[in-house]
Amino acid sequence: MSAPGNGPGNGEAWLEERLRPSLAQKLRIDKQLYRDKTEHQDLIVFEHQLYGRVMALDGIVQTTEADEFVYHEMMTHVPILAHGAATRVLIVGGGDGGMAEEALKHPLERLVQVEIDRTVVDIARAHLPSISGGAYDDPRMELLIADGARYVQETDERFDVVIVDSTDPVGPGEILFSREFYAGCKRCLTPGGIIVTQNGIPFFERYAVENTYRRLGTLFSDVSFFLAPVPAYIGGFMAFGWGTDNVALRSQPVELIAERFKVLGTKLRYYNPAIHQAAFAHPQFLVDILEALDRDAG
Ligand code: SAM
């Protein structure tokens, strides 16, 4: 990432994100728009030559104007169109508003978003308005500032789809990868409902896939992952966790998905029915990981 002649001493500022002790990416901060500690996290928003405006929490890139569409389109349209009759959706996390913006493209009756950090929402609305669009002003949406892990244990509401748009399993986001939290999400799902999760980069974060597969596997009849490359999340494609008791939903004919997609009446930038189906195809190393876990589980 580093172009020659930069770094300390030439006045340039860089965000250095450490993915692993021996692996990092650096993004030049071309113009810092906001930087402060919130009640929960260290938040920065800055302009970057290639990614446009970028938001990072605790030094980890969360979203960029240039590639957010990949992540947000896949985590919303795959579960909602696979379900086929979703009217109530829950988003846990998602402070930048990009997930809500995509979800509200569907004829939903109700969207609830439970985000722990008010400042993330306010700063994202102020400095990254293109990502949330008008989502936060949509009358179908209710934003709750609360810990998602507690909400799913206590709410009386039920949802057809739960989307876990969390930070990585560190800090306030750590509990959002626990079995206890997934069990709470299952409690909130209507029969045959679907949970999808932000699940890291399998090539470098194998443990994240293994943990989620085991934990969701004790709760749902059908557990798997769908994949998409998000350039700002280095290390190859990102994995999205999938859990449901309706085992037919993951392998529906592409023609049926295409019929449902037509209802949106809009063309998207990453998602289409063919990529929906293809995203559930796994490279051999991931097939091997999941088969080994199935064998261990006996
Ligand atoms: N796309 C990003 C990624 O893959 O890393 C995630 C983006 S979104 C900004 C993550 C959000 O999760 C943040 O706004 C953070 O405040 C929120 N969050 C973290 N822990 C939470 C919790 N326990 N309950 C609700 N929201 C939480």
mmCIF file of C-alpha atoms and ligand atoms in Angstrom:
data_model
loop_
_atom_site.group_PDB
_atom_site.id
_atom_site.type_symbol
_atom_site.label_atom_id
_atom_site.label_comp_id
_atom_site.label_asym_id
_atom_site.label_seq_id
_atom_site.Cartn_x
_atom_site.Cartn_y
_atom_site.Cartn_z
ATOM 1 C CA MET A 1 0.000 0.000 0.000
ATOM 2 C CA SER A 2 2.772 2.401 0.823
ATOM 3 C CA ALA A 3 3.994 4.503 -2.109
ATOM 4 C CA PRO A 4 7.739 5.335 -1.992
ATOM 5 C CA GLY A 5 8.796 8.332 0.050
ATOM 6 C CA ASN A 6 5.911 8.558 2.424
ATOM 7 C CA GLY A 7 5.532 7.942 6.121
ATOM 8 C CA PRO A 8 7.023 9.710 9.110
ATOM 9 C CA GLY A 9 8.694 13.006 8.379
ATOM 10 C CA ASN A 10 6.968 14.061 5.142
ATOM 11 C CA GLY A 11 3.825 15.302 6.883
ATOM 12 C CA GLU A 12 1.537 12.692 5.433
ATOM 13 C CA ALA A 13 -0.830 10.953 7.808
ATOM 14 C CA TRP A 14 -1.769 7.327 7.337
ATOM 15 C CA LEU A 15 -4.260 4.956 8.894
ATOM 16 C CA GLU A 16 -2.479 1.661 9.510
ATOM 17 C CA GLU A 17 -4.864 -1.246 10.019
ATOM 18 C CA ARG A 18 -3.311 -4.380 11.462
ATOM 19 C CA LEU A 19 -5.179 -7.438 10.217
ATOM 20 C CA ARG A 20 -2.694 -9.830 11.771
ATOM 21 C CA PRO A 21 0.552 -9.215 13.756
ATOM 22 C CA SER A 22 2.505 -9.668 10.523
ATOM 23 C CA LEU A 23 -0.030 -8.118 8.131
ATOM 24 C CA ALA A 24 -1.281 -4.545 7.803
ATOM 25 C CA GLN A 25 -2.775 -2.168 5.258
ATOM 26 C CA LYS A 26 -2.090 1.586 5.168
ATOM 27 C CA LEU A 27 -4.506 4.209 3.834
ATOM 28 C CA ARG A 28 -3.260 7.760 3.348
ATOM 29 C CA ILE A 29 -5.444 10.252 5.177
ATOM 30 C CA ASP A 30 -5.865 12.896 2.476
ATOM 31 C CA LYS A 31 -8.249 14.990 4.613
ATOM 32 C CA GLN A 32 -9.362 14.149 8.126
ATOM 33 C CA LEU A 33 -13.033 15.035 8.621
ATOM 34 C CA TYR A 34 -13.567 13.746 12.152
ATOM 35 C CA ARG A 35 -11.540 12.000 14.833
ATOM 36 C CA ASP A 36 -12.531 11.371 18.463
ATOM 37 C CA LYS A 37 -13.174 8.730 21.077
ATOM 38 C CA THR A 38 -16.854 7.888 21.455
ATOM 39 C CA GLU A 39 -18.415 6.276 24.510
ATOM 40 C CA HIS A 40 -17.377 2.907 23.045
ATOM 41 C CA GLN A 41 -14.762 3.285 20.302
ATOM 42 C CA ASP A 42 -12.116 5.407 18.559
ATOM 43 C CA LEU A 43 -13.852 6.879 15.487
ATOM 44 C CA ILE A 44 -12.218 8.489 12.467
ATOM 45 C CA VAL A 45 -13.652 9.635 9.121
ATOM 46 C CA PHE A 46 -11.336 10.817 6.378
ATOM 47 C CA GLU A 47 -11.054 11.318 2.647
ATOM 48 C CA HIS A 48 -8.956 8.853 0.640
ATOM 49 C CA GLN A 49 -7.867 9.232 -2.976
ATOM 50 C CA LEU A 50 -9.183 5.822 -4.093
ATOM 51 C CA TYR A 51 -11.888 4.865 -1.562
ATOM 52 C CA GLY A 52 -13.499 8.316 -1.172
ATOM 53 C CA ARG A 53 -14.686 8.888 2.367
ATOM 54 C CA VAL A 54 -13.663 6.143 4.807
ATOM 55 C CA MET A 55 -14.847 5.367 8.332
ATOM 56 C CA ALA A 56 -12.711 3.369 10.768
ATOM 57 C CA LEU A 57 -13.369 2.231 14.325
ATOM 58 C CA ASP A 58 -10.503 1.355 16.667
ATOM 59 C CA GLY A 59 -8.142 1.490 13.665
ATOM 60 C CA ILE A 60 -10.218 -1.000 11.617
ATOM 61 C CA VAL A 61 -11.771 0.085 8.320
ATOM 62 C CA GLN A 62 -15.566 -0.218 8.607
ATOM 63 C CA THR A 63 -16.838 1.198 5.349
ATOM 64 C CA THR A 64 -15.781 3.258 2.342
ATOM 65 C CA GLU A 65 -17.856 5.211 -0.190
ATOM 66 C CA ALA A 66 -16.175 3.325 -3.055
ATOM 67 C CA ASP A 67 -16.924 -0.306 -2.121
ATOM 68 C CA GLU A 68 -19.681 -0.282 0.542
ATOM 69 C CA PHE A 69 -22.195 -1.405 -2.092
ATOM 70 C CA VAL A 70 -20.683 -4.910 -2.279
ATOM 71 C CA TYR A 71 -21.036 -5.613 1.429
ATOM 72 C CA HIS A 72 -24.401 -3.902 1.982
ATOM 73 C CA GLU A 73 -26.100 -5.318 -1.130
ATOM 74 C CA MET A 74 -25.030 -8.901 -0.422
ATOM 75 C CA MET A 75 -25.946 -8.882 3.284
ATOM 76 C CA THR A 76 -29.463 -7.559 2.563
ATOM 77 C CA HIS A 77 -30.676 -8.831 -0.805
ATOM 78 C CA VAL A 78 -29.410 -12.409 -0.419
ATOM 79 C CA PRO A 79 -31.382 -13.201 2.782
ATOM 80 C CA ILE A 80 -34.436 -11.021 1.959
ATOM 81 C CA LEU A 81 -34.884 -12.432 -1.565
ATOM 82 C CA ALA A 82 -34.089 -15.965 -0.415
ATOM 83 C CA HIS A 83 -36.800 -15.666 2.243
ATOM 84 C CA GLY A 84 -39.322 -14.460 -0.326
ATOM 85 C CA ALA A 85 -41.910 -13.031 2.108
ATOM 86 C CA ALA A 86 -39.887 -10.948 4.551
ATOM 87 C CA THR A 87 -41.755 -7.935 5.960
ATOM 88 C CA ARG A 88 -39.907 -7.444 9.277
ATOM 89 C CA VAL A 89 -36.096 -7.102 9.440
ATOM 90 C CA LEU A 90 -33.679 -6.531 12.338
ATOM 91 C CA ILE A 91 -30.199 -5.030 11.839
ATOM 92 C CA VAL A 92 -27.745 -5.327 14.738
ATOM 93 C CA GLY A 93 -24.971 -2.734 14.425
ATOM 94 C CA GLY A 94 -24.885 -1.044 11.037
ATOM 95 C CA GLY A 95 -24.178 2.476 12.350
ATOM 96 C CA ASP A 96 -23.123 3.837 8.927
ATOM 97 C CA GLY A 97 -26.688 3.229 7.710
ATOM 98 C CA GLY A 98 -25.704 1.425 4.511
ATOM 99 C CA MET A 99 -27.457 -1.796 5.482
ATOM 100 C CA ALA A 100 -30.708 0.005 6.308
ATOM 101 C CA GLU A 101 -30.576 1.863 3.005
ATOM 102 C CA GLU A 102 -30.418 -1.399 1.043
ATOM 103 C CA ALA A 103 -32.998 -3.215 3.205
ATOM 104 C CA LEU A 104 -35.539 -0.411 2.747
ATOM 105 C CA LYS A 105 -35.462 -0.978 -1.036
ATOM 106 C CA HIS A 106 -37.745 -3.932 -0.213
ATOM 107 C CA PRO A 107 -41.474 -3.489 0.592
ATOM 108 C CA LEU A 108 -40.816 -4.038 4.301
ATOM 109 C CA GLU A 109 -43.405 -3.147 6.958
ATOM 110 C CA ARG A 110 -40.856 -2.670 9.721
ATOM 111 C CA LEU A 111 -37.090 -2.314 10.030
ATOM 112 C CA VAL A 112 -35.475 -2.111 13.488
ATOM 113 C CA GLN A 113 -31.794 -1.220 13.826
ATOM 114 C CA VAL A 114 -30.060 -1.696 17.189
ATOM 115 C CA GLU A 115 -26.762 0.200 17.237
ATOM 116 C CA ILE A 116 -24.701 0.635 20.414
ATOM 117 C CA ASP A 117 -22.948 3.890 19.476
ATOM 118 C CA ARG A 118 -25.009 7.029 18.829
ATOM 119 C CA THR A 119 -21.936 8.981 17.727
ATOM 120 C CA VAL A 120 -21.212 6.548 14.872
ATOM 121 C CA VAL A 121 -24.717 7.171 13.514
ATOM 122 C CA ASP A 122 -24.506 10.956 13.878
ATOM 123 C CA ILE A 123 -21.028 11.235 12.347
ATOM 124 C CA ALA A 124 -21.890 8.849 9.498
ATOM 125 C CA ARG A 125 -25.012 10.877 8.708
ATOM 126 C CA ALA A 126 -22.971 14.085 8.731
ATOM 127 C CA HIS A 127 -19.903 12.928 6.760
ATOM 128 C CA LEU A 128 -21.057 9.843 4.793
ATOM 129 C CA PRO A 129 -24.633 10.773 3.767
ATOM 130 C CA SER A 130 -24.361 8.871 0.475
ATOM 131 C CA ILE A 131 -24.096 5.588 2.383
ATOM 132 C CA SER A 132 -27.276 5.834 4.465
ATOM 133 C CA GLY A 133 -29.229 7.824 1.848
ATOM 134 C CA GLY A 134 -32.568 8.737 3.484
ATOM 135 C CA ALA A 135 -32.789 5.516 5.499
ATOM 136 C CA TYR A 136 -32.805 7.159 8.919
ATOM 137 C CA ASP A 137 -35.790 9.319 7.900
ATOM 138 C CA ASP A 138 -37.855 6.416 6.552
ATOM 139 C CA PRO A 139 -41.048 5.982 8.653
ATOM 140 C CA ARG A 140 -40.723 2.184 8.444
ATOM 141 C CA MET A 141 -37.436 2.304 10.318
ATOM 142 C CA GLU A 142 -36.835 2.504 14.093
ATOM 143 C CA LEU A 143 -33.292 3.165 15.336
ATOM 144 C CA LEU A 144 -32.554 2.015 18.888
ATOM 145 C CA ILE A 145 -29.290 2.989 20.570
ATOM 146 C CA ALA A 146 -28.617 -0.112 22.660
ATOM 147 C CA ASP A 147 -26.459 -3.214 22.993
ATOM 148 C CA GLY A 148 -27.680 -5.658 20.363
ATOM 149 C CA ALA A 149 -26.692 -8.612 22.524
ATOM 150 C CA ARG A 150 -29.120 -7.498 25.239
ATOM 151 C CA TYR A 151 -31.870 -6.490 22.800
ATOM 152 C CA VAL A 152 -32.156 -9.951 21.218
ATOM 153 C CA GLN A 153 -32.509 -11.544 24.672
ATOM 154 C CA GLU A 154 -35.260 -9.157 25.797
ATOM 155 C CA THR A 155 -37.402 -7.994 22.854
ATOM 156 C CA ASP A 156 -40.934 -9.313 22.236
ATOM 157 C CA GLU A 157 -40.662 -8.437 18.548
ATOM 158 C CA ARG A 158 -40.127 -11.117 15.900
ATOM 159 C CA PHE A 159 -38.353 -10.752 12.575
ATOM 160 C CA ASP A 160 -38.142 -12.689 9.295
ATOM 161 C CA VAL A 161 -34.487 -11.746 8.746
ATOM 162 C CA VAL A 162 -31.761 -10.742 11.238
ATOM 163 C CA ILE A 163 -28.674 -9.015 9.755
ATOM 164 C CA VAL A 164 -25.642 -8.780 12.062
ATOM 165 C CA ASP A 165 -23.582 -5.876 10.679
ATOM 166 C CA SER A 166 -21.079 -5.811 13.503
ATOM 167 C CA THR A 167 -17.510 -4.686 14.045
ATOM 168 C CA ASP A 168 -14.911 -7.445 14.327
ATOM 169 C CA PRO A 169 -14.953 -9.742 17.402
ATOM 170 C CA VAL A 170 -13.131 -7.149 19.550
ATOM 171 C CA GLY A 171 -14.468 -4.503 21.935
ATOM 172 C CA PRO A 172 -18.276 -3.998 21.946
ATOM 173 C CA GLY A 173 -18.612 -6.291 18.912
ATOM 174 C CA GLU A 174 -17.031 -9.365 20.518
ATOM 175 C CA ILE A 175 -20.274 -10.612 22.088
ATOM 176 C CA LEU A 176 -21.986 -10.453 18.672
ATOM 177 C CA PHE A 177 -20.016 -13.593 17.679
ATOM 178 C CA SER A 178 -21.071 -15.619 20.739
ATOM 179 C CA ARG A 179 -23.424 -18.630 20.817
ATOM 180 C CA GLU A 180 -25.487 -16.834 23.447
ATOM 181 C CA PHE A 181 -26.074 -13.926 21.038
ATOM 182 C CA TYR A 182 -26.904 -16.253 18.115
ATOM 183 C CA ALA A 183 -29.383 -18.053 20.382
ATOM 184 C CA GLY A 184 -30.944 -14.673 21.156
ATOM 185 C CA CYS A 185 -31.201 -13.945 17.426
ATOM 186 C CA LYS A 186 -32.892 -17.309 16.865
ATOM 187 C CA ARG A 187 -35.380 -16.394 19.610
ATOM 188 C CA CYS A 188 -36.255 -13.249 17.603
ATOM 189 C CA LEU A 189 -36.768 -15.053 14.297
ATOM 190 C CA THR A 190 -40.133 -16.123 12.912
ATOM 191 C CA PRO A 191 -40.250 -19.841 11.918
ATOM 192 C CA GLY A 192 -37.992 -20.427 8.911
ATOM 193 C CA GLY A 193 -36.411 -16.986 9.361
ATOM 194 C CA ILE A 194 -32.801 -16.280 8.358
ATOM 195 C CA ILE A 195 -29.793 -14.880 10.224
ATOM 196 C CA VAL A 196 -26.785 -13.510 8.306
ATOM 197 C CA THR A 197 -23.549 -12.314 9.911
ATOM 198 C CA GLN A 198 -20.444 -10.303 9.038
ATOM 199 C CA ASN A 199 -17.877 -13.106 9.347
ATOM 200 C CA GLY A 200 -14.461 -11.884 8.397
ATOM 201 C CA ILE A 201 -11.915 -12.940 5.782
ATOM 202 C CA PRO A 202 -11.649 -16.775 5.749
ATOM 203 C CA PHE A 203 -8.149 -16.802 4.241
ATOM 204 C CA PHE A 204 -6.688 -14.933 7.229
ATOM 205 C CA GLU A 205 -9.434 -15.356 9.829
ATOM 206 C CA ARG A 206 -10.212 -19.075 9.616
ATOM 207 C CA TYR A 207 -11.135 -19.104 13.330
ATOM 208 C CA ALA A 208 -14.064 -16.754 12.629
ATOM 209 C CA VAL A 209 -15.579 -19.174 10.121
ATOM 210 C CA GLU A 210 -14.939 -22.167 12.371
ATOM 211 C CA ASN A 211 -16.443 -20.539 15.483
ATOM 212 C CA THR A 212 -19.556 -19.300 13.728
ATOM 213 C CA TYR A 213 -20.137 -22.596 11.917
ATOM 214 C CA ARG A 214 -19.938 -24.525 15.186
ATOM 215 C CA ARG A 215 -22.078 -22.066 17.136
ATOM 216 C CA LEU A 216 -24.808 -21.583 14.525
ATOM 217 C CA GLY A 217 -24.685 -25.334 13.913
ATOM 218 C CA THR A 218 -26.047 -26.018 17.402
ATOM 219 C CA LEU A 219 -29.033 -23.724 16.719
ATOM 220 C CA PHE A 220 -30.077 -24.020 13.061
ATOM 221 C CA SER A 221 -30.805 -26.915 10.643
ATOM 222 C CA ASP A 222 -28.982 -25.220 7.754
ATOM 223 C CA VAL A 223 -25.718 -23.320 8.310
ATOM 224 C CA SER A 224 -23.306 -22.111 5.653
ATOM 225 C CA PHE A 225 -21.540 -19.044 4.242
ATOM 226 C CA PHE A 226 -21.864 -16.900 1.157
ATOM 227 C CA LEU A 227 -18.906 -14.958 -0.178
ATOM 228 C CA ALA A 228 -18.048 -11.633 -1.802
ATOM 229 C CA PRO A 229 -14.846 -9.617 -2.283
ATOM 230 C CA VAL A 230 -14.850 -6.268 -0.483
ATOM 231 C CA PRO A 231 -11.654 -4.445 -1.580
ATOM 232 C CA ALA A 232 -11.162 -2.451 1.640
ATOM 233 C CA TYR A 233 -11.310 -5.670 3.729
ATOM 234 C CA ILE A 234 -7.949 -7.082 2.646
ATOM 235 C CA GLY A 235 -7.222 -10.781 2.241
ATOM 236 C CA GLY A 236 -9.562 -12.008 -0.451
ATOM 237 C CA PHE A 237 -13.303 -12.579 -0.215
ATOM 238 C CA MET A 238 -15.336 -11.896 2.901
ATOM 239 C CA ALA A 239 -17.561 -14.614 4.378
ATOM 240 C CA PHE A 240 -21.131 -13.964 5.476
ATOM 241 C CA GLY A 241 -22.605 -16.445 7.939
ATOM 242 C CA TRP A 242 -26.001 -18.016 7.079
ATOM 243 C CA GLY A 243 -28.377 -19.810 9.451
ATOM 244 C CA THR A 244 -31.998 -20.953 9.055
ATOM 245 C CA ASP A 245 -34.244 -23.919 9.826
ATOM 246 C CA ASN A 246 -35.721 -23.762 6.321
ATOM 247 C CA VAL A 247 -33.199 -25.927 4.503
ATOM 248 C CA ALA A 248 -34.737 -25.176 1.075
ATOM 249 C CA LEU A 249 -33.945 -21.446 1.110
ATOM 250 C CA ARG A 250 -30.250 -21.689 0.253
ATOM 251 C CA SER A 251 -30.706 -23.634 -2.981
ATOM 252 C CA GLN A 252 -33.701 -22.056 -4.671
ATOM 253 C CA PRO A 253 -33.680 -21.863 -8.491
ATOM 254 C CA VAL A 254 -32.100 -18.690 -9.873
ATOM 255 C CA GLU A 255 -35.259 -18.102 -11.919
ATOM 256 C CA LEU A 256 -37.306 -17.799 -8.713
ATOM 257 C CA ILE A 257 -34.773 -15.366 -7.199
ATOM 258 C CA ALA A 258 -34.858 -13.384 -10.469
ATOM 259 C CA GLU A 259 -38.669 -13.181 -10.277
ATOM 260 C CA ARG A 260 -38.469 -11.802 -6.761
ATOM 261 C CA PHE A 261 -35.595 -9.452 -7.690
ATOM 262 C CA LYS A 262 -37.785 -7.889 -10.370
ATOM 263 C CA VAL A 263 -40.056 -6.574 -7.579
ATOM 264 C CA LEU A 264 -37.278 -4.226 -6.489
ATOM 265 C CA GLY A 265 -37.502 -2.677 -9.950
ATOM 266 C CA THR A 266 -33.959 -1.368 -9.666
ATOM 267 C CA LYS A 267 -30.526 -2.389 -10.939
ATOM 268 C CA LEU A 268 -27.861 -2.758 -8.287
ATOM 269 C CA ARG A 269 -24.085 -2.408 -8.516
ATOM 270 C CA TYR A 270 -22.943 -5.803 -7.224
ATOM 271 C CA TYR A 271 -25.970 -7.978 -6.464
ATOM 272 C CA ASN A 272 -27.859 -9.876 -9.162
ATOM 273 C CA PRO A 273 -29.622 -13.300 -9.056
ATOM 274 C CA ALA A 274 -26.648 -15.097 -10.654
ATOM 275 C CA ILE A 275 -24.137 -13.766 -8.092
ATOM 276 C CA HIS A 276 -26.659 -14.596 -5.337
ATOM 277 C CA GLN A 277 -26.540 -18.243 -6.352
ATOM 278 C CA ALA A 278 -22.787 -18.270 -7.071
ATOM 279 C CA ALA A 279 -21.960 -16.709 -3.703
ATOM 280 C CA PHE A 280 -22.874 -19.964 -1.936
ATOM 281 C CA ALA A 281 -20.306 -21.910 -3.980
ATOM 282 C CA HIS A 282 -17.210 -22.437 -1.820
ATOM 283 C CA PRO A 283 -13.559 -22.784 -2.860
ATOM 284 C CA GLN A 284 -12.068 -26.141 -1.931
ATOM 285 C CA PHE A 285 -10.145 -24.887 1.118
ATOM 286 C CA LEU A 286 -13.406 -23.665 2.652
ATOM 287 C CA VAL A 287 -15.182 -26.928 1.708
ATOM 288 C CA ASP A 288 -12.372 -28.789 3.497
ATOM 289 C CA ILE A 289 -12.658 -26.594 6.621
ATOM 290 C CA LEU A 290 -16.426 -27.138 6.906
ATOM 291 C CA GLU A 291 -16.217 -30.871 6.155
ATOM 292 C CA ALA A 292 -13.603 -31.272 8.884
ATOM 293 C CA LEU A 293 -15.922 -29.484 11.322
ATOM 294 C CA ASP A 294 -18.819 -31.723 10.275
ATOM 295 C CA ARG A 295 -16.661 -34.790 10.917
ATOM 296 C CA ASP A 296 -15.629 -33.444 14.353
ATOM 297 C CA ALA A 297 -19.264 -32.777 15.185
ATOM 298 C CA GLY A 298 -19.936 -36.431 14.324
HETATM 299 N N1 SAM B 1 -18.907 -3.391 7.773
HETATM 300 C C1 SAM B 1 -18.253 -3.272 8.989
HETATM 301 C C2 SAM B 1 -17.349 -4.444 9.181
HETATM 302 O O1 SAM B 1 -17.505 -5.413 8.459
HETATM 303 O O2 SAM B 1 -16.469 -4.398 9.999
HETATM 304 C C3 SAM B 1 -19.226 -3.047 10.094
HETATM 305 C C4 SAM B 1 -19.824 -1.757 9.976
HETATM 306 S S1 SAM B 1 -20.884 -1.157 11.204
HETATM 307 C C5 SAM B 1 -20.242 0.427 11.287
HETATM 308 C C6 SAM B 1 -20.460 -1.885 12.738
HETATM 309 C C7 SAM B 1 -21.269 -1.303 13.877
HETATM 310 O O3 SAM B 1 -21.456 -2.257 14.933
HETATM 311 C C8 SAM B 1 -20.617 -0.073 14.551
HETATM 312 O O4 SAM B 1 -21.403 1.062 14.293
HETATM 313 C C9 SAM B 1 -20.597 -0.435 16.045
HETATM 314 O O5 SAM B 1 -20.839 0.655 16.890
HETATM 315 C C10 SAM B 1 -21.699 -1.496 16.107
HETATM 316 N N2 SAM B 1 -21.636 -2.378 17.279
HETATM 317 C C11 SAM B 1 -20.539 -2.950 17.835
HETATM 318 N N3 SAM B 1 -20.890 -3.689 18.918
HETATM 319 C C12 SAM B 1 -22.243 -3.575 19.048
HETATM 320 C C13 SAM B 1 -23.205 -4.121 19.958
HETATM 321 N N4 SAM B 1 -22.822 -4.927 20.954
HETATM 322 N N5 SAM B 1 -24.520 -3.821 19.761
HETATM 323 C C14 SAM B 1 -24.911 -3.027 18.728
HETATM 324 N N6 SAM B 1 -24.045 -2.464 17.840
HETATM 325 C C15 SAM B 1 -22.739 -2.749 17.992
#
